[in-house]
Amino acid sequence: MGGIVVKHLVIGALVGGLLSAPASAEITLNIGYLRVEQPAPPTLSNLDPIPENNGLAGAQTGLADNLTTGKFLGQKYELTVTEVFEGEDPLAAARDLLSASPYLVIDAAFEDIVAIADLAEAEGAVLFNTSAGDLALRDTECRGNLLHTLASDAMRTDALAQVLVKKRWDDLVMITGTHASDLSYADAVRRSLAKFGLDLEGEKEWAFDADMRRNASQEVPLFTQDFGDYDALIIADEVHDFGRYVLYNTWQARPVVGSEGLAAVGWSPVIEQWGAAQLQSRFEEEHARHMTAQDYAAWAAVRTLGEAMTRTSANDPETLRSYIMSDQFELAGFKGRPLTYRDWNGQLRQPIAIVHPRALVAQAPLEGFLHQTNELDSLGLDRPESKCEAFQ
C-alpha cells in the first residue's frame, strides 16, 4: 500500500514494559488509529493552524492514562497508527488494522467512515468516530459497529439554542459559509432553532473574494446592514475562514455566536473545572499545545476501551461492546458528570461547553432544560427523533 505509513507508537511499548504486572495476569488490548488525510480548504488567515497530530495526540494521552491504570491490574495497551495520504485507499489501510485488532479509532471524513464501517472485516468490530459531527452518521446513516465520541453538530447547536432561549435572544440572523462543514453546521442550527421554538429572521451566504484582512471594516458593515435590527448574529463558519472578521464590524452592535464569538464546543482550553485542569496539564506537558475537541474525542475513545477492559477484565469485542452500551458503563470525562453512550445510535452523551476564547461562560444542558430520562439527551438526537435502526 504505497503511501500508507504505519507506526507502532513507542509510548505503548516503553510504558507498557515499565509498568508491567505479573505475567500470569496480563492481558493486552491493541487499538488501531486510522487517520485519513482531509485537505483543508484555503482560509483568509493562518493564525489558527490545525495541529499535525490533531486527534492522535488525544489518543496518545488516553493510551498513557490506560497504561497508568492497567499497571495495577496486569493489563497492557498498544496503539497502532496508520496514516493514509490524499489519493491513497483508506479501506485497504482499515482492513490491515482490523486484521490485527477489532478496535479502531477513526479520523476521517463522513463518506470514508461509513465505507470503513461497512467493510466485511469490520463486522463485529468496535469503531469510534472522532472527527465527523454530521447528524446523519447518528441517524439515517448510523452503523451498529460505530460509536461516536465527537459531539455531533446537533448537540453543539442545541446547546447554543438553549443559550439563546435563556437570554431571550429570539430575533436571530445567520451568515453561512460555502464549505461542506459550514453547510452541515447551518443545517444543524436551523434544526435546533426549530426544536427550541426559535426562528431565523434573515440569512445570507458569505461569498466574498476580497481580502477581509484589509477590507473588513468597509465590507462587513455594508454586508450586515440589511439585516436591520436583531438580538444575535449566528456565524456558520466551521473552517474559521471569515467569521473572525465579522466580530465588531457589524452594522448593528450585537452579539456574535456560533462558529465565532460565543461558541458551543465539545472541548476547549478554557475548561478547568471538574478536574479538567489536570487533563489539560497532562496533555500540554506531553504535546506542547492545547487540547482540541478532536483530541478530546480521541482521548475519550481510547479511555472508553480502557474503562471497559478495567471493569470486565476481558479484551474481546463482544464483551467490551456489551459493557460499553450497558447501564453499568460510565466514563469520567472531566465535564462534571459521568459520560455514557446512547443505546439507540452510539453517541457519547456529554455536556457541551459555552465558551469564548478566554473563558467558560456556561455548560449545557442549562438549568431548566429538563428531560424525562437524562438531561444530557436534551442535546442532540433524542430517542423519539432517531431513525437509526442498527442498534435495535
Short mmCIF file of C-alpha atoms in Angstrom, two decimals:
data_model
loop_
_atom_site.label_atom_id
_atom_site.label_comp_id
_atom_site.label_asym_id
_atom_site.label_seq_id
_atom_site.Cartn_x
_atom_site.Cartn_y
_atom_site.Cartn_z
CA MET A 1 0.00 0.00 0.00
CA GLY A 2 2.22 2.80 -1.24
CA GLY A 3 1.93 5.98 0.74
CA ILE A 4 0.42 4.39 3.84
CA VAL A 5 2.56 4.92 6.92
CA VAL A 6 2.26 2.53 9.85
CA LYS A 7 3.81 3.49 13.19
CA HIS A 8 3.84 1.39 16.35
CA LEU A 9 3.97 4.13 18.94
CA VAL A 10 6.91 3.99 21.31
CA ILE A 11 4.72 5.06 24.21
CA GLY A 12 2.82 1.77 24.19
CA ALA A 13 5.93 -0.39 24.19
CA LEU A 14 8.00 1.62 26.68
CA VAL A 15 5.35 2.50 29.22
CA GLY A 16 3.78 -0.93 28.95
CA GLY A 17 7.13 -2.53 29.71
CA LEU A 18 7.90 -0.26 32.63
CA LEU A 19 4.50 -0.74 34.21
CA SER A 20 4.04 -4.44 33.57
CA ALA A 21 2.31 -6.61 36.18
CA PRO A 22 2.97 -10.30 36.84
CA ALA A 23 2.90 -12.17 33.53
CA SER A 24 0.34 -14.69 34.71
CA ALA A 25 -2.32 -11.99 34.97
CA GLU A 26 -1.54 -9.98 31.86
CA ILE A 27 -3.99 -9.27 29.07
CA THR A 28 -3.30 -6.89 26.18
CA LEU A 29 -5.61 -4.67 24.16
CA ASN A 30 -4.37 -3.39 20.80
CA ILE A 31 -6.15 -0.35 19.42
CA GLY A 32 -5.85 0.81 15.83
CA TYR A 33 -5.82 4.51 14.96
CA LEU A 34 -6.57 5.44 11.36
CA ARG A 35 -6.09 8.97 10.07
CA VAL A 36 -7.29 9.66 6.54
CA GLU A 37 -5.87 12.94 5.30
CA GLN A 38 -8.51 15.55 4.54
CA PRO A 39 -7.20 18.51 2.54
CA ALA A 40 -8.01 21.71 4.38
CA PRO A 41 -9.78 24.41 2.35
CA PRO A 42 -7.91 27.69 1.93
CA THR A 43 -8.71 30.31 4.54
CA LEU A 44 -8.03 34.01 4.82
CA SER A 45 -5.92 33.66 7.97
CA ASN A 46 -3.33 31.18 9.16
CA LEU A 47 -3.49 32.34 12.78
CA ASP A 48 -5.08 29.07 13.92
CA PRO A 49 -3.32 26.23 12.09
CA ILE A 50 -4.68 22.72 12.64
CA PRO A 51 -2.05 20.70 14.55
CA GLU A 52 -0.49 17.91 12.52
CA ASN A 53 -1.25 15.46 15.33
CA ASN A 54 -4.79 16.73 15.93
CA GLY A 55 -6.73 13.82 17.39
CA LEU A 56 -3.76 11.48 17.53
CA ALA A 57 -2.29 13.41 20.45
CA GLY A 58 -5.52 12.84 22.38
CA ALA A 59 -5.38 9.12 21.64
CA GLN A 60 -1.79 9.02 22.91
CA THR A 61 -2.81 10.74 26.15
CA GLY A 62 -5.67 8.26 26.53
CA LEU A 63 -3.21 5.42 26.00
CA ALA A 64 -0.93 6.77 28.73
CA ASP A 65 -3.93 7.04 31.09
CA ASN A 66 -4.94 3.45 30.32
CA LEU A 67 -1.42 2.21 30.98
CA THR A 68 -1.29 4.01 34.32
CA THR A 69 -4.44 2.20 35.45
CA GLY A 70 -3.52 -1.06 33.78
CA LYS A 71 -0.22 -1.46 35.63
CA PHE A 72 -2.14 -2.41 38.79
CA LEU A 73 -4.33 -4.95 37.01
CA GLY A 74 -1.91 -6.69 34.70
CA GLN A 75 -3.44 -5.01 31.65
CA LYS A 76 -1.42 -3.65 28.73
CA TYR A 77 -2.47 -1.39 25.87
CA GLU A 78 -0.93 -0.78 22.47
CA LEU A 79 -1.75 1.79 19.81
CA THR A 80 -1.04 1.11 16.15
CA VAL A 81 -1.24 4.22 13.98
CA THR A 82 -1.81 4.31 10.24
CA GLU A 83 -1.95 7.47 8.15
CA VAL A 84 -3.45 7.50 4.66
CA PHE A 85 -2.49 10.37 2.43
CA GLU A 86 -4.64 12.03 -0.21
CA GLY A 87 -5.21 9.73 -3.17
CA GLU A 88 -4.46 6.53 -1.24
CA ASP A 89 -7.01 3.86 -0.33
CA PRO A 90 -8.35 4.20 3.23
CA LEU A 91 -10.23 0.91 3.01
CA ALA A 92 -7.03 -1.07 2.44
CA ALA A 93 -5.49 0.58 5.49
CA ALA A 94 -8.60 -0.12 7.55
CA ARG A 95 -8.54 -3.78 6.54
CA ASP A 96 -4.94 -4.09 7.67
CA LEU A 97 -5.67 -2.53 11.06
CA LEU A 98 -8.81 -4.62 11.55
CA SER A 99 -6.87 -7.78 10.76
CA ALA A 100 -4.71 -7.03 13.81
CA SER A 101 -7.41 -5.68 16.16
CA PRO A 102 -11.22 -5.29 16.24
CA TYR A 103 -10.83 -1.84 17.85
CA LEU A 104 -10.39 1.12 15.54
CA VAL A 105 -10.39 4.86 16.26
CA ILE A 106 -11.11 6.77 13.05
CA ASP A 107 -10.18 10.29 11.96
CA ALA A 108 -11.75 10.62 8.53
CA ALA A 109 -14.50 12.27 6.53
CA PHE A 110 -18.15 11.18 6.70
CA GLU A 111 -18.03 9.10 3.50
CA ASP A 112 -14.87 7.22 4.47
CA ILE A 113 -16.19 6.44 7.94
CA VAL A 114 -19.35 4.86 6.51
CA ALA A 115 -17.34 2.86 3.97
CA ILE A 116 -14.99 1.55 6.69
CA ALA A 117 -17.90 0.57 8.93
CA ASP A 118 -19.43 -1.38 6.03
CA LEU A 119 -16.31 -3.50 5.43
CA ALA A 120 -16.73 -7.21 5.97
CA GLU A 121 -13.66 -7.05 8.21
CA ALA A 122 -15.47 -4.51 10.42
CA GLU A 123 -18.35 -6.83 11.24
CA GLY A 124 -18.27 -7.42 14.98
CA ALA A 125 -15.63 -4.73 15.46
CA VAL A 126 -15.89 -1.65 17.69
CA LEU A 127 -15.21 1.54 15.74
CA PHE A 128 -15.08 5.11 17.03
CA ASN A 129 -15.85 8.24 15.03
CA THR A 130 -13.73 11.08 16.41
CA SER A 131 -13.85 13.55 13.52
CA ALA A 132 -17.27 13.85 11.85
CA GLY A 133 -20.10 15.77 13.51
CA ASP A 134 -22.69 15.05 10.81
CA LEU A 135 -26.13 14.25 12.20
CA ALA A 136 -26.73 11.60 9.52
CA LEU A 137 -23.98 9.39 11.00
CA ARG A 138 -26.08 9.20 14.16
CA ASP A 139 -29.36 8.89 12.28
CA THR A 140 -30.17 7.53 8.82
CA GLU A 141 -26.54 6.51 8.10
CA CYS A 142 -25.80 5.02 11.53
CA ARG A 143 -23.94 1.73 11.82
CA GLY A 144 -24.21 -0.71 14.71
CA ASN A 145 -20.42 -1.14 14.94
CA LEU A 146 -19.77 2.63 15.02
CA LEU A 147 -19.72 4.72 18.21
CA HIS A 148 -19.28 8.49 18.32
CA THR A 149 -17.13 10.25 20.90
CA LEU A 150 -17.10 13.54 18.98
CA ALA A 151 -20.09 15.68 19.92
CA SER A 152 -22.46 15.94 16.98
CA ASP A 153 -23.15 19.24 15.27
CA ALA A 154 -26.71 18.92 16.59
CA MET A 155 -25.52 18.62 20.19
CA ARG A 156 -23.48 21.79 19.82
CA THR A 157 -26.25 23.78 18.13
CA ASP A 158 -28.83 22.54 20.64
CA ALA A 159 -26.56 23.86 23.40
CA LEU A 160 -26.30 27.18 21.57
CA ALA A 161 -30.09 27.32 21.15
CA GLN A 162 -30.53 26.78 24.89
CA VAL A 163 -28.35 29.83 25.49
CA LEU A 164 -30.40 31.88 23.03
CA VAL A 165 -33.63 30.86 24.76
CA LYS A 166 -32.20 31.56 28.21
CA LYS A 167 -31.06 35.04 27.20
CA ARG A 168 -34.28 35.68 25.29
CA TRP A 169 -32.40 36.40 22.09
CA ASP A 170 -35.17 35.35 19.72
CA ASP A 171 -34.67 37.80 16.85
CA LEU A 172 -31.88 35.96 15.03
CA VAL A 173 -29.98 36.21 11.74
CA MET A 174 -27.25 34.00 10.27
CA ILE A 175 -24.31 34.24 7.89
CA THR A 176 -23.31 30.92 6.30
CA GLY A 177 -20.09 29.93 4.58
CA THR A 178 -19.91 27.76 1.48
CA HIS A 179 -17.79 24.82 2.65
CA ALA A 180 -19.47 21.47 3.34
CA SER A 181 -18.84 21.71 7.09
CA ASP A 182 -20.35 25.23 7.13
CA LEU A 183 -23.49 23.96 5.41
CA SER A 184 -23.77 20.99 7.78
CA TYR A 185 -23.48 23.30 10.77
CA ALA A 186 -26.05 25.71 9.31
CA ASP A 187 -28.48 22.82 8.83
CA ALA A 188 -27.94 21.84 12.46
CA VAL A 189 -28.59 25.44 13.55
CA ARG A 190 -31.92 25.54 11.70
CA ARG A 191 -32.94 22.21 13.25
CA SER A 192 -32.03 23.39 16.75
CA LEU A 193 -33.82 26.70 16.42
CA ALA A 194 -36.98 24.90 15.33
CA LYS A 195 -36.60 22.39 18.20
CA PHE A 196 -36.49 25.18 20.79
CA GLY A 197 -39.16 27.37 19.20
CA LEU A 198 -36.88 29.96 17.58
CA ASP A 199 -36.78 31.33 14.03
CA LEU A 200 -34.25 32.89 11.71
CA GLU A 201 -35.39 36.34 10.61
CA GLY A 202 -32.67 36.64 7.98
CA GLU A 203 -29.85 34.63 6.40
CA LYS A 204 -27.05 35.48 3.98
CA GLU A 205 -24.30 33.48 2.29
CA TRP A 206 -20.71 34.64 2.64
CA ALA A 207 -19.16 34.56 -0.83
CA PHE A 208 -16.63 37.38 -0.73
CA ASP A 209 -13.48 37.15 -2.82
CA ALA A 210 -11.99 40.28 -1.25
CA ASP A 211 -9.23 40.09 1.36
CA MET A 212 -11.09 40.77 4.61
CA ARG A 213 -7.83 41.33 6.44
CA ARG A 214 -7.77 44.70 4.69
CA ASN A 215 -11.42 45.35 3.85
CA ALA A 216 -13.48 44.04 6.79
CA SER A 217 -14.18 47.45 8.31
CA GLN A 218 -15.65 48.63 4.99
CA GLU A 219 -17.32 45.46 3.67
CA VAL A 220 -18.85 43.82 6.76
CA PRO A 221 -20.99 46.80 7.86
CA LEU A 222 -22.48 47.05 4.37
CA PHE A 223 -22.97 43.28 4.20
CA THR A 224 -24.87 43.20 7.50
CA GLN A 225 -26.77 46.47 7.15
CA ASP A 226 -29.87 44.99 5.53
CA PHE A 227 -30.36 42.57 8.42
CA GLY A 228 -31.80 45.57 10.25
CA ASP A 229 -32.00 45.17 14.00
CA TYR A 230 -31.70 41.76 15.69
CA ASP A 231 -30.72 40.19 19.01
CA ALA A 232 -27.81 37.98 17.90
CA LEU A 233 -25.93 37.10 14.72
CA ILE A 234 -25.13 33.40 14.18
CA ILE A 235 -21.99 32.55 12.20
CA ALA A 236 -21.77 29.20 10.36
CA ASP A 237 -18.05 29.13 9.55
CA GLU A 238 -16.66 25.79 10.73
CA VAL A 239 -13.41 26.17 8.77
CA HIS A 240 -12.85 29.51 10.53
CA ASP A 241 -12.37 31.45 7.34
CA PHE A 242 -14.37 34.69 7.52
CA GLY A 243 -16.10 34.70 10.92
CA ARG A 244 -13.26 36.39 12.79
CA TYR A 245 -13.65 39.44 10.55
CA VAL A 246 -17.36 39.79 11.29
CA LEU A 247 -16.92 40.40 15.02
CA TYR A 248 -17.07 44.10 15.92
CA ASN A 249 -17.59 45.09 12.29
CA THR A 250 -21.35 44.53 12.01
CA TRP A 251 -23.71 47.40 11.21
CA GLN A 252 -25.56 46.80 14.48
CA ALA A 253 -23.50 46.28 17.64
CA ARG A 254 -24.93 42.89 18.59
CA PRO A 255 -23.60 39.57 19.98
CA VAL A 256 -21.98 37.16 17.54
CA VAL A 257 -22.44 33.45 18.29
CA GLY A 258 -21.92 30.08 16.63
CA SER A 259 -18.62 29.25 14.97
CA GLU A 260 -17.13 32.51 16.25
CA GLY A 261 -17.71 34.69 19.29
CA LEU A 262 -19.78 32.80 21.84
CA ALA A 263 -19.39 29.16 20.79
CA ALA A 264 -20.75 25.78 21.89
CA VAL A 265 -17.91 23.24 21.78
CA GLY A 266 -17.08 19.71 22.85
CA TRP A 267 -13.83 20.81 24.47
CA SER A 268 -11.79 23.96 24.97
CA PRO A 269 -8.58 25.02 26.74
CA VAL A 270 -10.67 27.28 29.00
CA ILE A 271 -12.39 24.28 30.67
CA GLU A 272 -10.67 23.93 34.05
CA GLN A 273 -13.37 22.74 36.47
CA TRP A 274 -14.24 19.15 37.46
CA GLY A 275 -10.58 18.09 37.38
CA ALA A 276 -10.23 19.16 33.74
CA ALA A 277 -7.18 21.27 34.60
CA GLN A 278 -5.29 18.05 35.35
CA LEU A 279 -6.15 16.57 31.95
CA GLN A 280 -5.25 19.85 30.25
CA SER A 281 -1.89 19.95 32.06
CA ARG A 282 -1.01 16.33 31.23
CA PHE A 283 -1.85 16.91 27.61
CA GLU A 284 0.12 20.15 27.34
CA GLU A 285 3.16 18.59 29.01
CA GLU A 286 3.11 15.71 26.54
CA HIS A 287 2.34 17.65 23.35
CA ALA A 288 3.30 21.31 23.96
CA ARG A 289 -0.05 22.66 22.81
CA HIS A 290 -3.68 22.96 23.88
CA MET A 291 -6.12 20.05 23.65
CA THR A 292 -8.69 20.40 20.87
CA ALA A 293 -12.21 18.99 20.68
CA GLN A 294 -10.97 16.28 18.32
CA ASP A 295 -8.13 15.42 20.70
CA TYR A 296 -10.72 15.07 23.44
CA ALA A 297 -12.87 12.79 21.27
CA ALA A 298 -9.92 10.51 20.52
CA TRP A 299 -8.92 10.52 24.21
CA ALA A 300 -12.49 9.53 25.14
CA ALA A 301 -12.50 6.69 22.61
CA VAL A 302 -9.27 5.17 23.93
CA ARG A 303 -10.36 5.70 27.53
CA THR A 304 -13.72 4.07 26.79
CA LEU A 305 -11.92 0.87 25.84
CA GLY A 306 -9.63 1.16 28.85
CA GLU A 307 -12.53 1.63 31.24
CA ALA A 308 -14.38 -1.31 29.71
CA MET A 309 -11.39 -3.65 29.97
CA THR A 310 -10.72 -2.49 33.55
CA ARG A 311 -14.29 -3.29 34.60
CA THR A 312 -14.71 -6.58 32.72
CA SER A 313 -11.14 -7.97 32.75
CA ALA A 314 -11.83 -9.00 29.15
CA ASN A 315 -10.45 -7.91 25.80
CA ASP A 316 -12.87 -9.46 23.31
CA PRO A 317 -15.11 -7.07 21.33
CA GLU A 318 -18.41 -8.75 22.18
CA THR A 319 -17.85 -8.40 25.93
CA LEU A 320 -16.45 -4.88 25.75
CA ARG A 321 -19.16 -3.54 23.42
CA SER A 322 -21.90 -5.08 25.54
CA TYR A 323 -20.49 -3.41 28.64
CA ILE A 324 -19.92 -0.05 26.93
CA MET A 325 -23.55 0.07 25.79
CA SER A 326 -24.93 -1.06 29.14
CA ASP A 327 -26.30 0.96 32.04
CA GLN A 328 -23.23 -0.02 34.09
CA PHE A 329 -20.75 1.86 31.91
CA GLU A 330 -19.64 5.35 32.94
CA LEU A 331 -16.66 7.36 31.74
CA ALA A 332 -15.17 10.05 33.96
CA GLY A 333 -14.76 12.71 31.30
CA PHE A 334 -13.84 15.82 33.34
CA LYS A 335 -17.12 17.50 32.42
CA GLY A 336 -18.90 17.45 35.76
CA ARG A 337 -20.99 14.32 35.25
CA PRO A 338 -20.44 10.73 34.07
CA LEU A 339 -20.47 10.15 30.32
CA THR A 340 -22.48 7.28 28.83
CA TYR A 341 -23.47 6.04 25.38
CA ARG A 342 -26.91 6.32 23.82
CA ASP A 343 -28.12 2.83 23.13
CA TRP A 344 -30.13 3.93 20.09
CA ASN A 345 -27.28 5.40 18.00
CA GLY A 346 -23.94 5.00 19.78
CA GLN A 347 -23.42 8.69 20.58
CA LEU A 348 -21.44 9.52 23.71
CA ARG A 349 -23.60 11.68 25.96
CA GLN A 350 -21.66 14.69 27.18
CA PRO A 351 -22.17 18.25 28.37
CA ILE A 352 -21.34 20.99 25.87
CA ALA A 353 -19.26 23.98 26.94
CA ILE A 354 -20.38 27.51 26.05
CA VAL A 355 -17.16 29.49 25.71
CA HIS A 356 -15.44 32.49 24.31
CA PRO A 357 -11.70 32.29 23.61
CA ARG A 358 -10.71 33.32 27.13
CA ALA A 359 -13.32 31.82 29.47
CA LEU A 360 -16.02 29.25 30.08
CA VAL A 361 -19.38 31.04 30.13
CA ALA A 362 -21.76 28.15 30.85
CA GLN A 363 -22.23 24.43 30.33
CA ALA A 364 -25.23 22.88 28.61
CA PRO A 365 -27.70 21.47 29.31
CA LEU A 366 -28.57 24.71 31.04
CA GLU A 367 -30.73 24.84 34.15
CA GLY A 368 -34.39 24.47 33.29
CA PHE A 369 -33.93 22.29 30.21
CA LEU A 370 -35.25 19.01 31.55
CA HIS A 371 -35.62 15.54 30.08
CA GLN A 372 -37.72 12.58 31.16
CA THR A 373 -34.73 10.22 31.45
CA ASN A 374 -31.41 12.09 31.13
CA GLU A 375 -30.90 15.85 30.84
CA LEU A 376 -27.96 15.25 28.50
CA ASP A 377 -30.46 13.88 25.98
CA SER A 378 -31.80 17.41 25.54
CA LEU A 379 -28.67 17.87 23.41
CA GLY A 380 -28.64 16.22 20.00
CA LEU A 381 -30.78 13.49 18.55
CA ASP A 382 -33.16 12.08 21.16
CA ARG A 383 -34.59 8.57 21.00
CA PRO A 384 -38.06 9.55 19.65
CA GLU A 385 -36.41 11.55 16.84
CA SER A 386 -33.95 8.85 15.83
CA LYS A 387 -34.25 6.95 12.55
CA CYS A 388 -31.30 4.75 13.42
CA GLU A 389 -32.27 1.07 13.32
CA ALA A 390 -28.82 -0.51 13.57
CA PHE A 391 -28.85 -0.53 17.37
CA GLN A 392 -32.27 -2.16 17.79
#
